[in-house]
Amino acid sequence: MNEILKGIPASSGIVIGPVYIVGRDDFEVSRRAVSEGDVVSEIVRFEESLIQTRQELIALQRKIAQEFDQEQAQIFDAHLLVLEDRMLIEEVISRVKREKCNVDFIFQEVLKKYVNVFSRMEDEYLRERIADINDVGKRVLRILSGKKKRALSDFEEKVIVVAHDLSPSDTAAMHRKNILGFITDIGGKTSHTAIMAKSFEIPAVVGVEVATSKITAGDTIIIDGGAGIIVINPDAKTIANYKEAEDEILAKAKAFFSLKELLAETRDGRRVELVANIELPEEIPFLLDHGAEGIGLYRSEYFYMNRKDLPSEEEHYEAYKLVAEMMKPYPVIIRTLDLGGDKFISQLQVPRDMVPFLGWRAIRFCLARPDIFKVQLRAILRASVHGKLKIMYPMISGVEEMRQANRVLEEVKEELRTKGVPFDKNMEIGAMIEVPSAAVTADLIAKEADFFSIGTNDLIQYSLAVDRTNEKVAYLYEPAHPAVLRLIKKIIDDAHRNKIWVGMCGEMSGDPMFTLVLLGMGLDEFSMPSKMILQIKQLVRSVTMKQAQAITEEALTFSTAREVEKFSKKKLKELVPQVYDSL
Ligand code: PEP
Ligand code: MG
């Protein structure tokens, strides 16, 4: 009764419910000896699993060909070839005979060997086959294990999902379904899974490490997302206490709604923009309800997830048109495809990088694949006549990439002009500043951009060399680190010296702990999960610019993140106790 686990708070709120355990996707099968007499049945089991996988793949391929087109369906040809690889099949069968152990284990071993060999190949095409081998391998192993994969959008009853890990696309599938909350063994505060949980207001705790080993099917648990606490099989008294705490949290959040129609301005009249980050257009009614005056970051890559093909230009266009119209007259900043890092898009068949966050991702990928990039740019430009759209490029690392991206954009504009297709000629084009080299050369990039948006989630991970998704180094992921504060100040100053505006769309902009410091630095726009907008508005409205500037000045004198945090907390308590109390 009442066993407590602690993890990293990812999304606040309290929920109580039964658990649903998600099995690991990459099965680790252990070796099990089989008797001489059972060797044949192991081989039969293997052959049947290959036949079943083949049937599943062909059915999937047919469905894709009907719903989309033949070309997309051909992706599965490579998967089918893996299933027919005689060398692989014979190696598995002969090892089962020789080693007399379970076929799942041998199959897994042989797959690993193949992946190893392919990953060392010079030929890029062959290296890319690793994704096919892994995909097919997982299917076969799942069939061998007798497990069924349940889609996270399928639940008929309300559950709390407990998983080793959830990909951002898994989390996207949870949207508005019967999922009360989730817990994962791994992950950090700004991993995209955590970010999605906040957007959907699903309480979540990540990086719990032992969640899947301590929690079992049939358990009831409480998640306190704000505190990062999980209670397993709580007693009646604990449940009653948490229900009371939940009511209190809801009442406090409700109190901020009185600010909805008020301006986001300081006591001496400095206006800032408080806008929202979204992953899916379905979030729009929700962000308007929280008083957002626009979208400062539309993570367009979610549009590419949970599907087997690439979206067509028409689909992109319809989606952006809808968002532009729904948000009119407010601005919407569409961040162009930011694939990579912890956001993996299966249909692109991109090989996984050894160090994904430093690899072939975001603008690097788009510049290498103008065919894919141009489809998106064309659709955004066409949709720009339906509202106020802006474009920003992710992961810009220097002036050259900014220029290259703008050249591609110019080509697309020229094509549209030739065809007489209208678009907003004054659309603003911005750069995300999230790579340290871009921060250091922000004065140069500012000359090529209409605005900046500071992506602190990545800026922190790159400047402090801390993987944002790794719970083991989460203690080093410090937004208040003096290095981060100095970089942010430099970016804002460089933008203003070059007469462009600057916003922030990393999670730091929705953290009340930093609002006054950022306000004092002169940040023009704060883009955050909608849920935080009204609290941040309360903070902005509670001070004068002079007070905020004094806070910034003092914050920059400290040598450690802990000192900065202590100081920020003190100021928050002193100046805006209602927000301090709501945290
Ligand atoms: C960031 O890096 O701060 C950001 C907003 O982008 P993402 O979290 O999608 O990488
Ligand atoms: Mg980023």
XYZ file of C-alpha atoms and ligand atoms in Angstrom:
594
model
C 0.000 0.000 0.000
C 1.118 3.531 -0.803
C 4.465 2.724 -2.374
C 5.943 5.974 -3.674
C 8.064 6.440 -6.805
C 9.747 9.667 -7.826
C 10.568 10.895 -11.293
C 10.929 14.077 -13.315
C 7.812 16.286 -13.333
C 6.810 16.571 -16.994
C 3.227 17.826 -16.927
C 1.357 19.012 -13.854
C -2.002 17.815 -12.545
C -3.261 14.978 -10.391
C -4.971 11.836 -11.686
C -5.975 8.526 -10.175
C -6.701 5.420 -12.197
C -5.915 1.860 -13.261
C -2.682 1.254 -15.165
C -2.092 -0.054 -18.632
C 1.452 -1.302 -19.147
C 2.904 -0.794 -22.603
C 5.381 -3.523 -23.492
C 8.759 -2.530 -24.812
C 8.773 -2.148 -28.537
C 12.251 -3.500 -28.950
C 11.930 -6.871 -27.345
C 14.898 -8.177 -25.419
C 14.284 -11.905 -25.527
C 16.273 -14.107 -23.208
C 17.834 -17.466 -24.074
C 15.798 -20.533 -23.077
C 16.998 -24.076 -23.646
C 14.669 -26.370 -25.636
C 14.727 -30.155 -25.657
C 15.844 -32.107 -28.729
C 12.192 -33.016 -29.358
C 11.091 -29.363 -29.338
C 13.619 -28.132 -31.910
C 11.278 -28.939 -34.793
C 8.351 -27.121 -33.212
C 10.605 -24.056 -32.667
C 11.439 -24.076 -36.386
C 7.768 -24.460 -37.305
C 6.922 -21.578 -34.971
C 9.525 -19.451 -36.765
C 8.247 -20.320 -40.237
C 4.680 -19.590 -39.198
C 5.712 -16.221 -37.805
C 7.371 -15.363 -41.135
C 4.199 -16.305 -43.027
C 2.039 -14.262 -40.658
C 4.361 -11.249 -40.909
C 4.250 -11.529 -44.675
C 0.446 -11.592 -44.652
C 0.322 -8.560 -42.356
C 2.720 -6.610 -44.548
C 0.890 -7.435 -47.777
C -2.444 -6.394 -46.220
C -0.846 -3.148 -45.049
C 0.695 -2.562 -48.455
C -2.685 -3.040 -50.177
C -4.371 -0.637 -47.793
C -1.717 2.013 -48.400
C -1.925 1.552 -52.171
C -5.717 2.032 -52.029
C -5.722 4.977 -49.663
C -2.622 6.731 -50.943
C -0.599 5.689 -53.941
C 1.400 2.850 -55.326
C 4.716 4.572 -54.751
C 4.187 4.876 -50.989
C 3.094 1.240 -50.841
C 6.402 0.226 -52.359
C 8.136 1.101 -49.088
C 6.998 -2.328 -47.931
C 8.758 -4.136 -50.789
C 12.021 -3.715 -48.921
C 10.403 -5.124 -45.762
C 9.127 -8.128 -47.676
C 12.590 -8.746 -49.113
C 14.014 -9.017 -45.600
C 11.455 -11.748 -44.866
C 12.574 -13.693 -47.911
C 16.284 -13.475 -47.196
C 17.330 -17.150 -47.415
C 20.686 -16.571 -45.745
C 19.065 -15.002 -42.704
C 16.378 -17.691 -42.440
C 18.842 -20.558 -42.857
C 21.231 -19.115 -40.314
C 18.404 -18.927 -37.755
C 17.255 -22.486 -38.422
C 20.720 -24.027 -38.344
C 21.592 -22.220 -35.094
C 18.359 -23.385 -33.426
C 19.272 -26.955 -34.389
C 22.828 -26.564 -33.205
C 22.353 -24.532 -30.028
C 18.981 -26.021 -29.001
C 17.422 -22.872 -27.691
C 14.347 -20.765 -28.341
C 14.027 -19.400 -31.855
C 13.093 -15.835 -30.740
C 16.461 -15.514 -29.046
C 18.401 -16.799 -32.062
C 16.413 -14.640 -34.462
C 17.149 -11.594 -32.309
C 20.871 -12.448 -32.269
C 21.028 -12.897 -36.037
C 19.160 -9.609 -36.569
C 21.652 -7.787 -34.358
C 24.488 -9.233 -36.411
C 22.864 -8.047 -39.654
C 22.275 -4.553 -38.275
C 25.898 -4.426 -37.187
C 27.184 -5.438 -40.604
C 24.906 -2.974 -42.424
C 25.786 -0.093 -40.123
C 29.451 -0.439 -41.136
C 28.697 -0.329 -44.879
C 30.017 2.532 -46.945
C 27.034 2.488 -49.270
C 24.363 4.801 -47.911
C 21.529 2.883 -49.567
C 22.602 -0.314 -47.822
C 22.980 1.463 -44.504
C 19.437 2.723 -44.889
C 18.197 -0.866 -44.960
C 18.795 -1.042 -41.180
C 15.410 0.579 -40.575
C 13.720 -2.119 -42.703
C 15.517 -4.920 -40.879
C 14.543 -3.474 -37.509
C 10.916 -2.930 -38.492
C 10.461 -6.416 -39.846
C 12.421 -7.903 -36.956
C 10.109 -6.290 -34.407
C 7.034 -7.589 -36.201
C 8.365 -11.145 -36.290
C 9.424 -10.991 -32.634
C 6.045 -9.649 -31.598
C 4.303 -12.519 -33.370
C 6.708 -15.039 -31.840
C 6.046 -13.612 -28.383
C 2.280 -13.855 -28.951
C 1.854 -10.199 -27.951
C -0.509 -7.868 -29.720
C 0.388 -4.236 -30.115
C -2.385 -2.075 -28.907
C -2.712 1.385 -30.425
C -2.608 4.119 -27.826
C -5.734 5.600 -29.334
C -7.784 2.465 -28.760
C -8.723 2.596 -25.094
C -12.371 2.297 -24.220
C -11.804 2.653 -20.493
C -9.831 5.391 -18.745
C -6.268 4.294 -17.991
C -2.868 5.575 -16.925
C -0.217 4.424 -19.371
C 3.021 3.085 -17.908
C 5.810 2.532 -20.433
C 9.538 2.189 -20.642
C 9.488 4.916 -23.267
C 6.913 6.599 -25.487
C 7.844 8.176 -28.775
C 6.447 11.619 -29.631
C 4.244 9.901 -32.222
C 2.869 7.515 -29.564
C 2.060 10.528 -27.431
C 0.439 12.332 -30.351
C -1.890 9.340 -30.761
C -3.061 9.755 -27.148
C -4.701 13.065 -27.908
C -8.117 13.340 -26.244
C -8.409 9.607 -25.928
C -9.113 7.782 -22.693
C -5.664 8.384 -21.317
C -5.614 9.982 -17.905
C -1.869 10.359 -17.667
C 1.384 8.555 -18.289
C 4.657 7.547 -16.724
C 7.855 6.507 -18.442
C 11.081 4.935 -17.212
C 13.216 7.220 -19.326
C 13.047 10.777 -20.669
C 13.733 14.342 -19.576
C 11.629 17.431 -18.900
C 11.965 18.821 -22.437
C 11.818 15.560 -24.367
C 9.023 15.852 -26.927
C 6.969 13.253 -25.121
C 6.929 15.520 -22.056
C 6.173 18.580 -24.189
C 3.183 16.830 -25.776
C 1.832 15.857 -22.361
C 1.822 19.518 -21.359
C 0.105 20.550 -24.585
C -2.642 17.998 -24.059
C -2.805 18.724 -20.320
C -2.214 15.086 -19.485
C -0.414 14.776 -16.127
C 2.871 12.955 -16.697
C 6.054 11.949 -14.937
C 9.096 10.842 -16.946
C 12.487 9.419 -16.053
C 11.038 7.263 -13.253
C 13.599 4.542 -14.122
C 11.814 1.725 -12.252
C 8.190 2.395 -13.288
C 7.778 -0.683 -15.475
C 9.483 -2.954 -12.982
C 7.608 -1.714 -9.897
C 4.146 -1.179 -11.347
C 2.147 -4.159 -12.555
C -1.091 -4.658 -14.457
C -4.052 -4.400 -12.099
C -2.460 -1.697 -9.928
C -4.195 1.608 -9.299
C -1.921 4.600 -9.136
C -1.940 8.315 -8.465
C 0.177 10.646 -10.603
C 1.076 14.000 -9.132
C 2.619 15.477 -12.282
C 3.674 18.779 -10.719
C 5.667 17.062 -7.972
C 6.893 14.160 -10.127
C 5.385 11.660 -7.641
C 3.580 8.372 -8.222
C 1.712 6.516 -5.502
C 1.127 2.807 -6.176
C -2.093 1.294 -4.816
C -2.946 4.232 -2.547
C -5.125 3.718 0.535
C -8.453 5.524 0.926
C -6.963 8.332 3.017
C -4.240 9.073 0.454
C -6.798 9.096 -2.366
C -8.954 11.543 -0.414
C -5.945 13.819 0.241
C -4.960 13.871 -3.418
C -8.546 14.537 -4.528
C -8.562 17.543 -2.239
C -5.221 18.719 -3.633
C -6.571 18.308 -7.178
C -9.613 20.483 -6.369
C -7.300 23.128 -4.961
C -5.102 23.132 -8.099
C -8.173 23.460 -10.322
C -9.552 26.325 -8.239
C -6.237 28.213 -8.428
C -5.993 27.715 -12.199
C -9.573 28.972 -12.584
C -8.767 32.171 -10.721
C -6.338 33.190 -13.502
C -9.119 33.140 -16.106
C -10.203 36.614 -14.945
C -7.075 37.865 -16.791
C -8.097 36.429 -20.146
C -9.372 39.654 -21.707
C -6.693 41.879 -20.162
C -3.615 43.052 -22.027
C -0.219 41.404 -21.565
C 1.532 44.577 -20.480
C 3.663 45.707 -17.595
C 2.438 48.251 -15.084
C 4.240 50.962 -17.071
C 2.735 49.930 -20.378
C 5.324 47.682 -22.108
C 3.336 45.224 -24.274
C 4.602 41.723 -24.922
C 3.024 38.960 -26.972
C 1.905 35.827 -25.143
C 1.374 33.103 -27.693
C 1.129 29.318 -27.749
C 3.137 26.342 -28.922
C 1.125 23.672 -30.710
C 1.764 20.285 -32.241
C -1.690 19.647 -33.722
C -4.400 22.014 -35.035
C -6.852 20.316 -32.641
C -5.216 22.332 -29.866
C -6.430 25.681 -31.251
C -9.794 26.023 -29.419
C -7.957 25.239 -26.244
C -5.261 27.893 -26.730
C -7.840 30.551 -27.631
C -9.639 29.631 -24.448
C -6.440 30.402 -22.540
C -6.148 33.839 -24.126
C -3.273 33.152 -26.549
C -2.758 35.970 -29.041
C -1.262 33.756 -31.691
C 0.893 30.704 -32.252
C 4.602 31.228 -31.747
C 5.587 27.686 -32.666
C 3.614 25.255 -34.777
C 5.696 22.059 -34.684
C 4.748 21.054 -38.206
C 6.629 17.743 -38.082
C 3.740 16.170 -36.141
C 1.830 16.385 -39.394
C 4.254 13.803 -40.791
C 3.838 11.363 -37.905
C 1.517 8.385 -37.419
C 1.104 7.845 -41.148
C 2.797 5.662 -43.704
C 3.264 8.238 -46.442
C 4.441 11.808 -46.774
C 1.708 14.441 -46.719
C 0.932 15.862 -50.154
C 1.116 19.587 -50.907
C -2.699 19.752 -50.852
C -2.837 18.185 -47.405
C -0.222 20.610 -46.099
C -2.116 23.495 -47.684
C -5.466 22.502 -46.190
C -3.936 22.129 -42.724
C -2.126 25.498 -42.806
C -5.161 27.246 -44.307
C -7.312 25.896 -41.496
C -4.851 27.040 -38.836
C -4.460 30.483 -40.473
C -8.228 30.957 -40.647
C -8.908 29.726 -37.142
C -6.278 32.054 -35.693
C -7.041 35.129 -37.792
C -6.199 38.002 -37.093
C -3.514 36.579 -34.830
C -0.153 35.439 -36.241
C 0.890 31.808 -36.675
C 4.552 30.882 -36.923
C 5.005 27.615 -38.790
C 8.318 26.005 -37.951
C 9.397 24.037 -41.012
C 9.986 20.307 -40.690
C 12.160 19.615 -37.653
C 12.706 15.915 -38.083
C 15.383 14.177 -36.022
C 16.567 14.203 -32.421
C 13.827 12.368 -30.566
C 11.325 12.987 -33.371
C 11.610 10.174 -35.830
C 9.402 9.932 -38.880
C 9.178 6.354 -40.052
C 8.032 6.896 -43.629
C 11.156 8.844 -44.525
C 13.310 5.779 -43.939
C 16.095 7.972 -42.618
C 18.846 5.948 -40.953
C 19.205 6.703 -37.274
C 22.237 8.836 -36.532
C 24.777 7.687 -33.975
C 24.213 10.966 -32.123
C 20.710 11.894 -33.278
C 20.560 15.410 -31.851
C 23.782 16.331 -33.640
C 23.003 14.504 -36.826
C 21.176 14.864 -40.082
C 18.140 16.722 -38.856
C 15.888 19.767 -39.194
C 17.142 22.392 -41.681
C 20.101 20.165 -42.616
C 17.704 17.479 -43.758
C 15.435 19.979 -45.565
C 18.328 21.569 -47.466
C 19.526 18.129 -48.544
C 15.991 17.151 -49.619
C 14.600 20.248 -51.384
C 11.959 18.000 -52.970
C 10.397 17.472 -49.512
C 11.177 20.995 -48.243
C 9.631 22.742 -51.247
C 6.322 20.902 -50.887
C 5.960 22.361 -47.416
C 7.130 25.866 -48.352
C 4.782 25.997 -51.336
C 1.845 24.993 -49.179
C 2.664 27.587 -46.495
C 3.012 30.339 -49.094
C -0.289 29.387 -50.737
C -2.033 29.289 -47.351
C -0.563 32.670 -46.356
C -3.399 34.571 -48.047
C -5.871 33.110 -45.536
C -4.441 34.683 -42.403
C -1.174 35.891 -40.910
C 1.422 33.177 -41.391
C 5.146 33.407 -40.704
C 7.850 30.852 -41.374
C 10.798 29.925 -39.198
C 13.613 27.510 -39.844
C 14.791 25.139 -37.085
C 18.420 24.425 -36.123
C 20.009 27.262 -38.071
C 23.699 27.060 -37.166
C 24.998 30.050 -39.101
C 24.418 32.643 -41.806
C 25.050 30.244 -44.673
C 22.179 27.921 -43.765
C 19.837 30.871 -43.363
C 20.788 32.104 -46.829
C 20.433 28.652 -48.374
C 16.976 28.173 -46.872
C 15.929 31.605 -48.098
C 17.207 30.754 -51.574
C 14.990 27.674 -51.685
C 12.092 29.827 -50.485
C 12.808 32.356 -53.244
C 12.756 29.603 -55.869
C 9.364 28.469 -54.630
C 8.058 32.054 -54.627
C 9.277 32.487 -58.196
C 7.456 29.317 -59.301
C 4.251 30.589 -57.711
C 4.638 34.030 -59.278
C 5.089 32.445 -62.718
C 1.905 30.456 -62.249
C 0.041 33.477 -60.913
C -0.623 31.827 -57.535
C -1.155 34.489 -54.854
C 0.758 34.559 -51.559
C 1.575 37.078 -48.838
C 4.603 38.921 -50.201
C 5.347 40.492 -46.829
C 5.421 37.266 -44.888
C 8.049 37.393 -42.132
C 10.797 34.769 -42.209
C 12.584 33.948 -38.976
C 15.378 31.832 -37.589
C 15.180 29.660 -34.530
C 18.207 30.351 -32.427
C 18.863 27.075 -30.668
C 22.424 26.169 -31.633
C 25.273 27.876 -29.718
C 27.036 28.904 -32.959
C 23.862 30.725 -34.013
C 23.664 32.438 -30.634
C 27.267 33.573 -30.896
C 26.716 34.891 -34.442
C 23.195 36.197 -33.822
C 24.339 39.688 -34.844
C 25.171 38.304 -38.323
C 22.088 36.101 -38.702
C 19.862 39.017 -37.648
C 20.756 40.702 -40.933
C 19.193 37.807 -42.858
C 16.026 37.317 -40.765
C 12.846 39.216 -39.922
C 12.711 37.794 -36.414
C 14.280 35.312 -34.021
C 12.688 32.713 -31.821
C 14.949 31.311 -29.126
C 14.652 27.547 -28.832
C 15.926 27.069 -25.313
C 15.151 23.351 -25.228
C 17.919 22.703 -27.704
C 20.041 25.722 -26.838
C 20.398 24.417 -23.280
C 21.178 20.877 -24.375
C 23.829 21.993 -26.883
C 25.467 24.687 -24.782
C 25.619 22.593 -21.604
C 26.262 19.329 -23.511
C 23.309 17.629 -21.814
C 20.974 15.280 -23.685
C 17.502 16.718 -23.049
C 15.896 13.256 -23.151
C 18.234 11.497 -20.749
C 16.983 11.238 -17.176
C 20.471 10.351 -15.926
C 21.814 13.808 -16.754
C 18.592 15.708 -16.058
C 20.181 17.324 -12.994
C 22.618 19.113 -15.331
C 19.899 20.462 -17.596
C 19.771 23.954 -16.100
C 17.911 26.811 -17.813
C 19.221 29.129 -15.083
C 22.864 28.301 -15.841
C 24.805 31.579 -16.224
C 25.999 30.402 -19.666
C 22.401 30.057 -20.848
C 21.342 33.426 -19.424
C 24.298 35.155 -21.061
C 23.551 33.565 -24.433
C 19.888 34.567 -24.234
C 20.801 38.131 -23.353
C 23.219 38.291 -26.260
C 20.624 36.987 -28.730
C 18.036 39.531 -27.553
C 20.531 42.408 -27.679
C 21.772 41.402 -31.156
C 18.214 41.184 -32.461
C 17.275 44.588 -31.104
C 20.483 46.237 -32.327
C 19.525 44.982 -35.765
C 15.948 46.181 -35.362
C 14.227 42.804 -35.457
C 11.914 41.391 -32.802
C 12.774 38.346 -30.756
C 10.630 35.690 -29.133
C 11.242 32.486 -27.237
C 9.494 29.189 -27.910
C 11.487 26.823 -25.688
C 9.830 25.585 -22.490
C 11.715 28.222 -20.488
C 9.357 30.937 -21.754
C 6.430 29.278 -19.970
C 8.278 28.802 -16.696
C 7.184 31.489 -14.198
C 10.587 31.242 -12.565
C 12.173 33.027 -15.541
C 9.467 35.401 -16.772
C 10.702 38.483 -14.967
C 14.348 37.881 -15.946
C 13.355 37.453 -19.620
C 11.042 40.441 -19.507
C 13.866 42.554 -18.137
C 16.130 41.405 -20.965
C 13.582 42.816 -23.409
C 12.078 39.625 -24.848
C 9.209 40.659 -27.161
C 7.258 37.435 -27.466
C 6.786 34.445 -25.144
C 5.530 31.249 -26.780
C 4.565 28.396 -24.467
C 2.149 25.571 -23.690
C -1.278 27.302 -23.559
C -1.875 26.166 -20.022
C 0.778 28.595 -18.745
C -0.316 31.750 -20.593
C -2.537 33.296 -17.930
C -0.029 32.795 -15.127
C 2.676 34.403 -17.234
C 0.289 37.273 -18.008
C -0.227 37.776 -14.293
C 3.539 38.074 -13.853
C 3.952 40.548 -16.711
C 1.103 42.685 -15.372
C 2.495 42.746 -11.832
C 5.754 44.638 -12.443
C 7.206 47.681 -14.160
C 9.966 47.337 -16.748
C 12.307 49.044 -14.309
C 11.664 46.329 -11.737
C 12.130 43.589 -14.328
C 15.386 45.145 -15.585
C 16.742 45.326 -12.040
C 15.914 41.625 -11.602
C 17.720 40.751 -14.854
C 20.745 42.739 -13.840
C 20.999 40.990 -10.507
C 20.288 37.533 -11.971
C 23.267 37.982 -14.281
C 25.637 38.545 -11.365
C 25.303 35.011 -9.942
C 27.816 32.251 -10.647
C 25.553 29.187 -10.439
C 22.100 28.116 -11.592
C 21.120 27.352 -8.021
C 21.835 30.923 -6.924
C 19.843 32.307 -9.852
C 16.901 30.024 -9.026
C 16.957 30.945 -5.340
C 16.956 34.624 -6.245
C 14.160 34.206 -8.841
C 11.989 32.331 -6.356
C 12.514 35.026 -3.746
C 11.505 37.760 -6.200
C 8.491 35.788 -7.385
C 7.260 35.299 -3.834
C 7.812 38.950 -3.001
C 6.297 40.485 -6.138
C 3.647 38.037 -7.394
C 2.673 35.754 -4.487
C -0.486 34.477 -6.268
C 1.666 32.905 -9.003
C 4.264 31.664 -6.528
C 1.504 29.944 -4.537
C 0.043 28.298 -7.616
C 3.287 26.504 -8.495
C 13.484 24.256 -28.736
O 14.440 23.572 -29.101
O 13.522 25.027 -27.767
C 12.201 24.173 -29.452
C 11.208 24.977 -29.144
O 12.057 23.231 -30.423
P 11.856 21.675 -30.113
O 11.512 21.519 -28.663
O 10.748 21.204 -30.999
O 13.186 21.084 -30.466
Mg 14.527 22.626 -31.025
